[in-house]
């Protein structure tokens, strides 16, 4: 089971309380689709994803970004039980959505870039970055857990 | 060999010219050591690098970050020739320093995060895509002499 120091818990909850899911979610998913274009294969029903500006303006991308980012709330509220909290989501991504789990890591990277860009170096210090990336790594691992 | 469009070359140059090596360099290795603590194994001669505050105040860590960024400058100036430009550095990291090449990718991630902190919205998705393409070419060049 993951062990969190008090400093890490505090960093994660501080960052989370200042994150607007409606702001960061769309940005993170937009970045994923632009920076790692093969991820577009999972969003065939989203309409026009053919250019960066189409992706950035696509309302389905924006609303799905919010859904995904909102899903992180489960992890923040269950820091000591993330694996079980995400069991169903993991099964869904494996059995229904057939998402290659390496993409979870890529989305986590995009989320971190958005968070860094939003908070800047005096808030997103090395210590906060460590806690945040460890948190996302645990989420990524939990989402990949039920794949067989 | 990697192909670069004119637009990508311009983007890489314009991101790079916003990077102040004296400001960004110190953060870089510090972040890698803090976020990915196993990387501490490569810096045995740097003194105390075992707590966040020790790392952040360590002069050798700060200096080495600048060394790394100065090397990155060579990649920016040799976009069409990265493998040759980095051949000696790659051999050094493989034969002398014995660095696991997966760490190059992690350091590249720290570079992107540090730059995102500084550039904020200027590192928009397209710019990020180009910048990460550049860094993955650098990582490949660093891997090139590994057998």
PDB file of C-alpha atoms in Angstrom:
ATOM      1  CA  UNK A   1       0.000   0.000   0.000  1.00  0.00           C
ATOM      2  CA  UNK A   2       1.217   3.515  -0.746  1.00  0.00           C
ATOM      3  CA  UNK A   3       2.582   5.506   2.180  1.00  0.00           C
ATOM      4  CA  UNK A   4       2.029   9.244   2.195  1.00  0.00           C
ATOM      5  CA  UNK A   5       3.981  11.658   4.346  1.00  0.00           C
ATOM      6  CA  UNK A   6       2.035  14.480   5.944  1.00  0.00           C
ATOM      7  CA  UNK A   7       3.807  16.906   3.635  1.00  0.00           C
ATOM      8  CA  UNK A   8       2.668  14.917   0.599  1.00  0.00           C
ATOM      9  CA  UNK A   9      -0.942  14.748   1.775  1.00  0.00           C
ATOM     10  CA  UNK A  10      -0.906  18.458   2.406  1.00  0.00           C
ATOM     11  CA  UNK A  11       0.630  19.228  -1.000  1.00  0.00           C
ATOM     12  CA  UNK A  12      -1.930  17.090  -2.815  1.00  0.00           C
ATOM     13  CA  UNK A  13      -4.933  18.564  -1.024  1.00  0.00           C
ATOM     14  CA  UNK A  14      -3.597  22.114  -1.371  1.00  0.00           C
ATOM     15  CA  UNK A  15      -3.074  21.732  -5.110  1.00  0.00           C
ATOM     16  CA  UNK A  16      -6.433  19.987  -5.547  1.00  0.00           C
ATOM     17  CA  UNK A  17      -8.352  22.669  -3.677  1.00  0.00           C
ATOM     18  CA  UNK A  18      -6.959  25.292  -6.053  1.00  0.00           C
ATOM     19  CA  UNK A  19      -7.581  23.299  -9.215  1.00  0.00           C
ATOM     20  CA  UNK A  20     -10.684  24.144 -11.222  1.00  0.00           C
ATOM     21  CA  UNK A  21     -11.692  20.864 -12.852  1.00  0.00           C
ATOM     22  CA  UNK A  22     -13.571  22.769 -15.557  1.00  0.00           C
ATOM     23  CA  UNK A  23     -10.416  24.712 -16.416  1.00  0.00           C
ATOM     24  CA  UNK A  24      -7.645  22.120 -16.152  1.00  0.00           C
ATOM     25  CA  UNK A  25      -9.620  19.100 -17.393  1.00  0.00           C
ATOM     26  CA  UNK A  26     -10.309  20.436 -20.903  1.00  0.00           C
ATOM     27  CA  UNK A  27      -6.738  21.743 -21.192  1.00  0.00           C
ATOM     28  CA  UNK A  28      -5.215  18.416 -20.195  1.00  0.00           C
ATOM     29  CA  UNK A  29      -7.290  16.336 -22.613  1.00  0.00           C
ATOM     30  CA  UNK A  30      -6.682  18.873 -25.401  1.00  0.00           C
ATOM     31  CA  UNK A  31      -2.943  18.637 -24.810  1.00  0.00           C
ATOM     32  CA  UNK A  32      -3.084  14.822 -24.805  1.00  0.00           C
ATOM     33  CA  UNK A  33      -4.815  14.740 -28.204  1.00  0.00           C
ATOM     34  CA  UNK A  34      -2.370  17.258 -29.703  1.00  0.00           C
ATOM     35  CA  UNK A  35       0.924  16.164 -28.136  1.00  0.00           C
ATOM     36  CA  UNK A  36       0.233  12.427 -28.457  1.00  0.00           C
ATOM     37  CA  UNK A  37      -1.990  12.273 -31.553  1.00  0.00           C
ATOM     38  CA  UNK A  38      -2.495   8.495 -31.516  1.00  0.00           C
ATOM     39  CA  UNK A  39      -4.775   8.999 -28.516  1.00  0.00           C
ATOM     40  CA  UNK A  40      -7.351  10.443 -30.910  1.00  0.00           C
ATOM     41  CA  UNK A  41      -8.215   6.850 -31.800  1.00  0.00           C
ATOM     42  CA  UNK A  42     -10.238   6.563 -28.587  1.00  0.00           C
ATOM     43  CA  UNK A  43     -12.477   9.496 -29.417  1.00  0.00           C
ATOM     44  CA  UNK A  44     -13.984   8.548 -32.758  1.00  0.00           C
ATOM     45  CA  UNK A  45     -17.403   9.892 -31.765  1.00  0.00           C
ATOM     46  CA  UNK A  46     -16.114  13.345 -30.828  1.00  0.00           C
ATOM     47  CA  UNK A  47     -16.341  14.918 -34.283  1.00  0.00           C
ATOM     48  CA  UNK A  48     -13.597  17.114 -35.671  1.00  0.00           C
ATOM     49  CA  UNK A  49     -10.175  16.391 -34.149  1.00  0.00           C
ATOM     50  CA  UNK A  50      -8.256  16.978 -37.345  1.00  0.00           C
ATOM     51  CA  UNK A  51      -6.313  20.083 -36.304  1.00  0.00           C
ATOM     52  CA  UNK A  52      -5.041  21.582 -33.067  1.00  0.00           C
ATOM     53  CA  UNK A  53      -7.572  24.411 -33.296  1.00  0.00           C
ATOM     54  CA  UNK A  54     -10.422  21.975 -33.951  1.00  0.00           C
ATOM     55  CA  UNK A  55      -9.396  19.983 -30.880  1.00  0.00           C
ATOM     56  CA  UNK A  56      -9.065  23.104 -28.737  1.00  0.00           C
ATOM     57  CA  UNK A  57     -12.538  24.274 -29.780  1.00  0.00           C
ATOM     58  CA  UNK A  58     -14.270  20.887 -29.587  1.00  0.00           C
ATOM     59  CA  UNK A  59     -17.012  20.944 -26.932  1.00  0.00           C
ATOM     60  CA  UNK A  60     -16.988  17.144 -26.481  1.00  0.00           C
ATOM     61  CA  UNK A  61     -13.277  17.280 -25.723  1.00  0.00           C
ATOM     62  CA  UNK A  62     -13.886  20.025 -23.175  1.00  0.00           C
ATOM     63  CA  UNK A  63     -16.725  18.244 -21.431  1.00  0.00           C
ATOM     64  CA  UNK A  64     -14.920  14.915 -21.407  1.00  0.00           C
ATOM     65  CA  UNK A  65     -11.836  16.620 -20.015  1.00  0.00           C
ATOM     66  CA  UNK A  66     -13.953  17.787 -17.089  1.00  0.00           C
ATOM     67  CA  UNK A  67     -15.287  14.258 -16.515  1.00  0.00           C
ATOM     68  CA  UNK A  68     -11.814  12.734 -16.469  1.00  0.00           C
ATOM     69  CA  UNK A  69     -10.332  15.426 -14.236  1.00  0.00           C
ATOM     70  CA  UNK A  70     -13.332  15.137 -11.946  1.00  0.00           C
ATOM     71  CA  UNK A  71     -12.498  11.445 -11.619  1.00  0.00           C
ATOM     72  CA  UNK A  72      -9.347  12.465  -9.729  1.00  0.00           C
ATOM     73  CA  UNK A  73     -11.592  13.592  -6.884  1.00  0.00           C
ATOM     74  CA  UNK A  74     -12.126   9.920  -6.025  1.00  0.00           C
ATOM     75  CA  UNK A  75      -8.396   9.515  -5.531  1.00  0.00           C
ATOM     76  CA  UNK A  76      -7.978  12.707  -3.486  1.00  0.00           C
ATOM     77  CA  UNK A  77     -10.747  11.556  -1.144  1.00  0.00           C
ATOM     78  CA  UNK A  78      -9.372   7.993  -0.891  1.00  0.00           C
ATOM     79  CA  UNK A  79      -5.610   8.515  -0.705  1.00  0.00           C
ATOM     80  CA  UNK A  80      -5.145   5.382   1.385  1.00  0.00           C
ATOM     81  CA  UNK A  81      -7.312   3.186  -0.786  1.00  0.00           C
ATOM     82  CA  UNK A  82      -6.817   4.348  -4.363  1.00  0.00           C
ATOM     83  CA  UNK A  83      -6.416   0.877  -5.818  1.00  0.00           C
ATOM     84  CA  UNK A  84      -9.831  -0.294  -4.643  1.00  0.00           C
ATOM     85  CA  UNK A  85     -11.499   3.027  -5.301  1.00  0.00           C
ATOM     86  CA  UNK A  86     -10.532   2.739  -8.979  1.00  0.00           C
ATOM     87  CA  UNK A  87     -11.197  -0.991  -9.464  1.00  0.00           C
ATOM     88  CA  UNK A  88     -14.419  -0.471 -11.425  1.00  0.00           C
ATOM     89  CA  UNK A  89     -12.984   2.316 -13.575  1.00  0.00           C
ATOM     90  CA  UNK A  90     -10.009   0.104 -14.337  1.00  0.00           C
ATOM     91  CA  UNK A  91     -12.243  -2.775 -15.430  1.00  0.00           C
ATOM     92  CA  UNK A  92     -14.229  -0.382 -17.629  1.00  0.00           C
ATOM     93  CA  UNK A  93     -11.130   1.028 -19.351  1.00  0.00           C
ATOM     94  CA  UNK A  94      -9.822  -2.463 -19.979  1.00  0.00           C
ATOM     95  CA  UNK A  95     -12.920  -4.425 -20.945  1.00  0.00           C
ATOM     96  CA  UNK A  96     -15.185  -1.819 -22.505  1.00  0.00           C
ATOM     97  CA  UNK A  97     -12.967   0.995 -23.722  1.00  0.00           C
ATOM     98  CA  UNK A  98      -9.838  -1.068 -24.539  1.00  0.00           C
ATOM     99  CA  UNK A  99      -7.497   1.784 -23.650  1.00  0.00           C
ATOM    100  CA  UNK A 100      -3.778   0.967 -23.774  1.00  0.00           C
ATOM    101  CA  UNK A 101      -2.760   1.695 -20.164  1.00  0.00           C
ATOM    102  CA  UNK A 102       0.395   3.492 -21.288  1.00  0.00           C
ATOM    103  CA  UNK A 103      -1.928   6.331 -22.232  1.00  0.00           C
ATOM    104  CA  UNK A 104      -2.844   6.894 -18.580  1.00  0.00           C
ATOM    105  CA  UNK A 105       0.769   7.890 -17.971  1.00  0.00           C
ATOM    106  CA  UNK A 106       0.666  10.286 -20.929  1.00  0.00           C
ATOM    107  CA  UNK A 107      -2.514  11.943 -19.666  1.00  0.00           C
ATOM    108  CA  UNK A 108      -0.955  12.239 -16.211  1.00  0.00           C
ATOM    109  CA  UNK A 109       2.005  14.016 -17.844  1.00  0.00           C
ATOM    110  CA  UNK A 110      -0.343  16.456 -19.583  1.00  0.00           C
ATOM    111  CA  UNK A 111      -2.200  17.114 -16.340  1.00  0.00           C
ATOM    112  CA  UNK A 112       1.125  17.898 -14.639  1.00  0.00           C
ATOM    113  CA  UNK A 113       2.127  20.320 -17.401  1.00  0.00           C
ATOM    114  CA  UNK A 114      -1.224  22.140 -16.993  1.00  0.00           C
ATOM    115  CA  UNK A 115      -0.826  22.281 -13.225  1.00  0.00           C
ATOM    116  CA  UNK A 116       2.766  23.562 -13.546  1.00  0.00           C
ATOM    117  CA  UNK A 117       1.697  26.204 -16.067  1.00  0.00           C
ATOM    118  CA  UNK A 118      -1.126  27.326 -13.832  1.00  0.00           C
ATOM    119  CA  UNK A 119       0.734  27.543 -10.533  1.00  0.00           C
ATOM    120  CA  UNK A 120       4.239  28.554 -11.581  1.00  0.00           C
ATOM    121  CA  UNK A 121       7.459  27.649  -9.775  1.00  0.00           C
ATOM    122  CA  UNK A 122       6.763  29.310  -6.425  1.00  0.00           C
ATOM    123  CA  UNK A 123       3.680  27.167  -5.779  1.00  0.00           C
ATOM    124  CA  UNK A 124       4.534  24.120  -7.890  1.00  0.00           C
ATOM    125  CA  UNK A 125       7.833  23.695  -6.105  1.00  0.00           C
ATOM    126  CA  UNK A 126       9.990  20.592  -6.447  1.00  0.00           C
ATOM    127  CA  UNK A 127       8.407  19.251  -3.250  1.00  0.00           C
ATOM    128  CA  UNK A 128       4.873  19.798  -4.542  1.00  0.00           C
ATOM    129  CA  UNK A 129       5.830  18.339  -7.920  1.00  0.00           C
ATOM    130  CA  UNK A 130       7.104  15.205  -6.175  1.00  0.00           C
ATOM    131  CA  UNK A 131       3.863  14.742  -4.224  1.00  0.00           C
ATOM    132  CA  UNK A 132       1.656  15.492  -7.223  1.00  0.00           C
ATOM    133  CA  UNK A 133       3.504  13.174  -9.614  1.00  0.00           C
ATOM    134  CA  UNK A 134       3.597  10.411  -7.001  1.00  0.00           C
ATOM    135  CA  UNK A 135      -0.157  10.864  -6.561  1.00  0.00           C
ATOM    136  CA  UNK A 136      -0.752  10.639 -10.316  1.00  0.00           C
ATOM    137  CA  UNK A 137       1.577   7.626 -10.588  1.00  0.00           C
ATOM    138  CA  UNK A 138      -0.551   5.821  -7.978  1.00  0.00           C
ATOM    139  CA  UNK A 139      -3.740   6.718  -9.881  1.00  0.00           C
ATOM    140  CA  UNK A 140      -2.171   5.503 -13.145  1.00  0.00           C
ATOM    141  CA  UNK A 141      -1.165   2.257 -11.498  1.00  0.00           C
ATOM    142  CA  UNK A 142      -4.645   1.759 -10.022  1.00  0.00           C
ATOM    143  CA  UNK A 143      -6.253   2.318 -13.414  1.00  0.00           C
ATOM    144  CA  UNK A 144      -4.007  -0.318 -14.945  1.00  0.00           C
ATOM    145  CA  UNK A 145      -4.511  -2.782 -12.122  1.00  0.00           C
ATOM    146  CA  UNK A 146      -7.508  -4.738 -13.446  1.00  0.00           C
ATOM    147  CA  UNK A 147      -6.073  -5.284 -16.919  1.00  0.00           C
ATOM    148  CA  UNK A 148      -5.360  -8.866 -17.807  1.00  0.00           C
TER     149      UNK A 148
ATOM    150  CA  UNK B   1      16.806  11.303 -38.991  1.00  0.00           C
ATOM    151  CA  UNK B   2      14.183  13.588 -37.523  1.00  0.00           C
ATOM    152  CA  UNK B   3      12.465  16.019 -39.882  1.00  0.00           C
ATOM    153  CA  UNK B   4      11.653  19.497 -38.646  1.00  0.00           C
ATOM    154  CA  UNK B   5       9.247  21.934 -40.304  1.00  0.00           C
ATOM    155  CA  UNK B   6      10.134  25.634 -40.396  1.00  0.00           C
ATOM    156  CA  UNK B   7       7.401  26.253 -37.870  1.00  0.00           C
ATOM    157  CA  UNK B   8       8.803  23.653 -35.466  1.00  0.00           C
ATOM    158  CA  UNK B   9      12.312  25.113 -35.752  1.00  0.00           C
ATOM    159  CA  UNK B  10      10.946  28.562 -34.981  1.00  0.00           C
ATOM    160  CA  UNK B  11       8.924  27.230 -32.030  1.00  0.00           C
ATOM    161  CA  UNK B  12      11.912  25.434 -30.510  1.00  0.00           C
ATOM    162  CA  UNK B  13      14.093  28.536 -30.892  1.00  0.00           C
ATOM    163  CA  UNK B  14      11.477  30.794 -29.378  1.00  0.00           C
ATOM    164  CA  UNK B  15      10.896  28.534 -26.351  1.00  0.00           C
ATOM    165  CA  UNK B  16      14.654  28.177 -25.857  1.00  0.00           C
ATOM    166  CA  UNK B  17      15.334  31.880 -25.964  1.00  0.00           C
ATOM    167  CA  UNK B  18      12.925  32.375 -23.066  1.00  0.00           C
ATOM    168  CA  UNK B  19      14.913  29.943 -20.922  1.00  0.00           C
ATOM    169  CA  UNK B  20      17.421  31.604 -18.600  1.00  0.00           C
ATOM    170  CA  UNK B  21      20.067  28.972 -17.928  1.00  0.00           C
ATOM    171  CA  UNK B  22      21.067  30.567 -14.593  1.00  0.00           C
ATOM    172  CA  UNK B  23      17.463  30.570 -13.406  1.00  0.00           C
ATOM    173  CA  UNK B  24      16.210  27.282 -14.847  1.00  0.00           C
ATOM    174  CA  UNK B  25      19.409  25.212 -14.555  1.00  0.00           C
ATOM    175  CA  UNK B  26      19.399  24.949 -10.735  1.00  0.00           C
ATOM    176  CA  UNK B  27      15.758  23.843 -10.650  1.00  0.00           C
ATOM    177  CA  UNK B  28      16.244  21.103 -13.157  1.00  0.00           C
ATOM    178  CA  UNK B  29      18.443  18.535 -11.434  1.00  0.00           C
ATOM    179  CA  UNK B  30      16.876  19.458  -8.100  1.00  0.00           C
ATOM    180  CA  UNK B  31      13.437  18.496  -9.398  1.00  0.00           C
ATOM    181  CA  UNK B  32      14.739  15.231 -10.866  1.00  0.00           C
ATOM    182  CA  UNK B  33      16.418  14.286  -7.568  1.00  0.00           C
ATOM    183  CA  UNK B  34      13.301  15.133  -5.557  1.00  0.00           C
ATOM    184  CA  UNK B  35      10.620  13.727  -7.857  1.00  0.00           C
ATOM    185  CA  UNK B  36      12.601  10.614  -8.867  1.00  0.00           C
ATOM    186  CA  UNK B  37      14.786   9.921  -5.830  1.00  0.00           C
ATOM    187  CA  UNK B  38      16.553   6.897  -7.315  1.00  0.00           C
ATOM    188  CA  UNK B  39      18.454   9.328  -9.532  1.00  0.00           C
ATOM    189  CA  UNK B  40      20.429  10.303  -6.431  1.00  0.00           C
ATOM    190  CA  UNK B  41      22.571   7.229  -7.095  1.00  0.00           C
ATOM    191  CA  UNK B  42      24.336   9.055  -9.919  1.00  0.00           C
ATOM    192  CA  UNK B  43      25.448  11.987  -7.819  1.00  0.00           C
ATOM    193  CA  UNK B  44      27.484  10.347  -5.066  1.00  0.00           C
ATOM    194  CA  UNK B  45      30.116  13.085  -5.140  1.00  0.00           C
ATOM    195  CA  UNK B  46      27.638  15.925  -4.666  1.00  0.00           C
ATOM    196  CA  UNK B  47      27.491  15.786  -0.882  1.00  0.00           C
ATOM    197  CA  UNK B  48      24.147  15.953   0.910  1.00  0.00           C
ATOM    198  CA  UNK B  49      21.344  15.256  -1.549  1.00  0.00           C
ATOM    199  CA  UNK B  50      19.103  13.270   0.724  1.00  0.00           C
ATOM    200  CA  UNK B  51      16.462  15.744   1.804  1.00  0.00           C
ATOM    201  CA  UNK B  52      14.474  18.240  -0.226  1.00  0.00           C
ATOM    202  CA  UNK B  53      16.045  21.220   1.543  1.00  0.00           C
ATOM    203  CA  UNK B  54      19.577  19.812   1.154  1.00  0.00           C
ATOM    204  CA  UNK B  55      18.982  19.270  -2.555  1.00  0.00           C
ATOM    205  CA  UNK B  56      17.554  22.756  -3.064  1.00  0.00           C
ATOM    206  CA  UNK B  57      20.524  24.419  -1.363  1.00  0.00           C
ATOM    207  CA  UNK B  58      23.230  22.201  -2.883  1.00  0.00           C
ATOM    208  CA  UNK B  59      25.610  24.238  -5.041  1.00  0.00           C
ATOM    209  CA  UNK B  60      26.829  21.234  -7.047  1.00  0.00           C
ATOM    210  CA  UNK B  61      23.243  20.319  -7.939  1.00  0.00           C
ATOM    211  CA  UNK B  62      22.603  23.866  -9.117  1.00  0.00           C
ATOM    212  CA  UNK B  63      25.814  23.990 -11.128  1.00  0.00           C
ATOM    213  CA  UNK B  64      25.154  20.667 -12.777  1.00  0.00           C
ATOM    214  CA  UNK B  65      21.712  21.784 -13.913  1.00  0.00           C
ATOM    215  CA  UNK B  66      23.376  24.610 -15.811  1.00  0.00           C
ATOM    216  CA  UNK B  67      25.835  22.155 -17.401  1.00  0.00           C
ATOM    217  CA  UNK B  68      22.913  20.055 -18.659  1.00  0.00           C
ATOM    218  CA  UNK B  69      21.120  23.084 -20.111  1.00  0.00           C
ATOM    219  CA  UNK B  70      24.255  24.291 -21.857  1.00  0.00           C
ATOM    220  CA  UNK B  71      24.425  20.872 -23.500  1.00  0.00           C
ATOM    221  CA  UNK B  72      20.770  21.234 -24.509  1.00  0.00           C
ATOM    222  CA  UNK B  73      21.752  24.465 -26.249  1.00  0.00           C
ATOM    223  CA  UNK B  74      23.898  22.374 -28.589  1.00  0.00           C
ATOM    224  CA  UNK B  75      20.852  20.338 -29.551  1.00  0.00           C
ATOM    225  CA  UNK B  76      18.883  23.511 -30.305  1.00  0.00           C
ATOM    226  CA  UNK B  77      21.741  24.666 -32.541  1.00  0.00           C
ATOM    227  CA  UNK B  78      22.134  21.284 -34.277  1.00  0.00           C
ATOM    228  CA  UNK B  79      18.582  20.124 -34.881  1.00  0.00           C
ATOM    229  CA  UNK B  80      19.552  18.249 -38.040  1.00  0.00           C
ATOM    230  CA  UNK B  81      22.567  16.624 -36.564  1.00  0.00           C
ATOM    231  CA  UNK B  82      21.626  15.603 -33.052  1.00  0.00           C
ATOM    232  CA  UNK B  83      22.954  12.050 -33.030  1.00  0.00           C
ATOM    233  CA  UNK B  84      26.439  13.147 -34.101  1.00  0.00           C
ATOM    234  CA  UNK B  85      26.356  16.170 -31.806  1.00  0.00           C
ATOM    235  CA  UNK B  86      25.563  13.960 -28.807  1.00  0.00           C
ATOM    236  CA  UNK B  87      27.629  10.879 -29.738  1.00  0.00           C
ATOM    237  CA  UNK B  88      30.426  11.636 -27.266  1.00  0.00           C
ATOM    238  CA  UNK B  89      27.980  12.571 -24.483  1.00  0.00           C
ATOM    239  CA  UNK B  90      26.017   9.393 -25.108  1.00  0.00           C
ATOM    240  CA  UNK B  91      29.154   7.280 -24.903  1.00  0.00           C
ATOM    241  CA  UNK B  92      30.166   9.073 -21.701  1.00  0.00           C
ATOM    242  CA  UNK B  93      26.812   8.371 -20.044  1.00  0.00           C
ATOM    243  CA  UNK B  94      26.888   4.748 -21.185  1.00  0.00           C
ATOM    244  CA  UNK B  95      30.512   3.735 -20.636  1.00  0.00           C
ATOM    245  CA  UNK B  96      31.710   5.986 -17.810  1.00  0.00           C
ATOM    246  CA  UNK B  97      28.636   7.106 -15.918  1.00  0.00           C
ATOM    247  CA  UNK B  98      26.523   3.964 -16.405  1.00  0.00           C
ATOM    248  CA  UNK B  99      23.282   5.925 -16.441  1.00  0.00           C
ATOM    249  CA  UNK B 100      20.103   3.936 -17.074  1.00  0.00           C
ATOM    250  CA  UNK B 101      18.758   5.613 -20.233  1.00  0.00           C
ATOM    251  CA  UNK B 102      15.209   5.642 -18.909  1.00  0.00           C
ATOM    252  CA  UNK B 103      16.369   8.502 -16.716  1.00  0.00           C
ATOM    253  CA  UNK B 104      16.904  10.706 -19.793  1.00  0.00           C
ATOM    254  CA  UNK B 105      13.152  10.594 -20.377  1.00  0.00           C
ATOM    255  CA  UNK B 106      12.491  11.509 -16.742  1.00  0.00           C
ATOM    256  CA  UNK B 107      14.917  14.436 -16.911  1.00  0.00           C
ATOM    257  CA  UNK B 108      13.226  15.562 -20.144  1.00  0.00           C
ATOM    258  CA  UNK B 109       9.902  15.543 -18.258  1.00  0.00           C
ATOM    259  CA  UNK B 110      11.422  17.722 -15.522  1.00  0.00           C
ATOM    260  CA  UNK B 111      12.680  20.129 -18.187  1.00  0.00           C
ATOM    261  CA  UNK B 112       9.170  20.384 -19.647  1.00  0.00           C
ATOM    262  CA  UNK B 113       7.587  20.939 -16.229  1.00  0.00           C
ATOM    263  CA  UNK B 114      10.138  23.622 -15.300  1.00  0.00           C
ATOM    264  CA  UNK B 115       9.545  25.401 -18.591  1.00  0.00           C
ATOM    265  CA  UNK B 116       5.764  25.080 -18.192  1.00  0.00           C
ATOM    266  CA  UNK B 117       6.062  26.779 -14.782  1.00  0.00           C
ATOM    267  CA  UNK B 118       7.901  29.671 -16.360  1.00  0.00           C
ATOM    268  CA  UNK B 119       6.144  30.054 -19.714  1.00  0.00           C
ATOM    269  CA  UNK B 120       2.637  29.222 -18.454  1.00  0.00           C
ATOM    270  CA  UNK B 121       0.039  29.776 -21.202  1.00  0.00           C
ATOM    271  CA  UNK B 122       2.797  30.490 -23.726  1.00  0.00           C
ATOM    272  CA  UNK B 123       3.516  26.765 -23.626  1.00  0.00           C
ATOM    273  CA  UNK B 124       0.240  26.109 -25.442  1.00  0.00           C
ATOM    274  CA  UNK B 125      -0.612  22.566 -26.680  1.00  0.00           C
ATOM    275  CA  UNK B 126       1.023  22.990 -30.097  1.00  0.00           C
ATOM    276  CA  UNK B 127       4.151  24.494 -28.597  1.00  0.00           C
ATOM    277  CA  UNK B 128       4.202  21.687 -26.031  1.00  0.00           C
ATOM    278  CA  UNK B 129       3.889  19.092 -28.815  1.00  0.00           C
ATOM    279  CA  UNK B 130       6.852  20.570 -30.696  1.00  0.00           C
ATOM    280  CA  UNK B 131       8.927  20.970 -27.554  1.00  0.00           C
ATOM    281  CA  UNK B 132       8.314  17.359 -26.482  1.00  0.00           C
ATOM    282  CA  UNK B 133       9.171  16.164 -30.000  1.00  0.00           C
ATOM    283  CA  UNK B 134      12.452  18.064 -29.661  1.00  0.00           C
ATOM    284  CA  UNK B 135      13.176  16.538 -26.246  1.00  0.00           C
ATOM    285  CA  UNK B 136      12.393  13.026 -27.432  1.00  0.00           C
ATOM    286  CA  UNK B 137      14.881  13.532 -30.287  1.00  0.00           C
ATOM    287  CA  UNK B 138      17.434  14.623 -27.672  1.00  0.00           C
ATOM    288  CA  UNK B 139      16.634  11.551 -25.554  1.00  0.00           C
ATOM    289  CA  UNK B 140      17.080   9.345 -28.645  1.00  0.00           C
ATOM    290  CA  UNK B 141      20.429  11.002 -29.364  1.00  0.00           C
ATOM    291  CA  UNK B 142      21.518  10.355 -25.774  1.00  0.00           C
ATOM    292  CA  UNK B 143      20.492   6.722 -26.257  1.00  0.00           C
ATOM    293  CA  UNK B 144      22.306   6.410 -29.584  1.00  0.00           C
ATOM    294  CA  UNK B 145      25.602   4.970 -28.327  1.00  0.00           C
ATOM    295  CA  UNK B 146      23.997   2.550 -25.874  1.00  0.00           C
ATOM    296  CA  UNK B 147      24.240  -1.054 -26.988  1.00  0.00           C
TER     297      UNK B 147
END
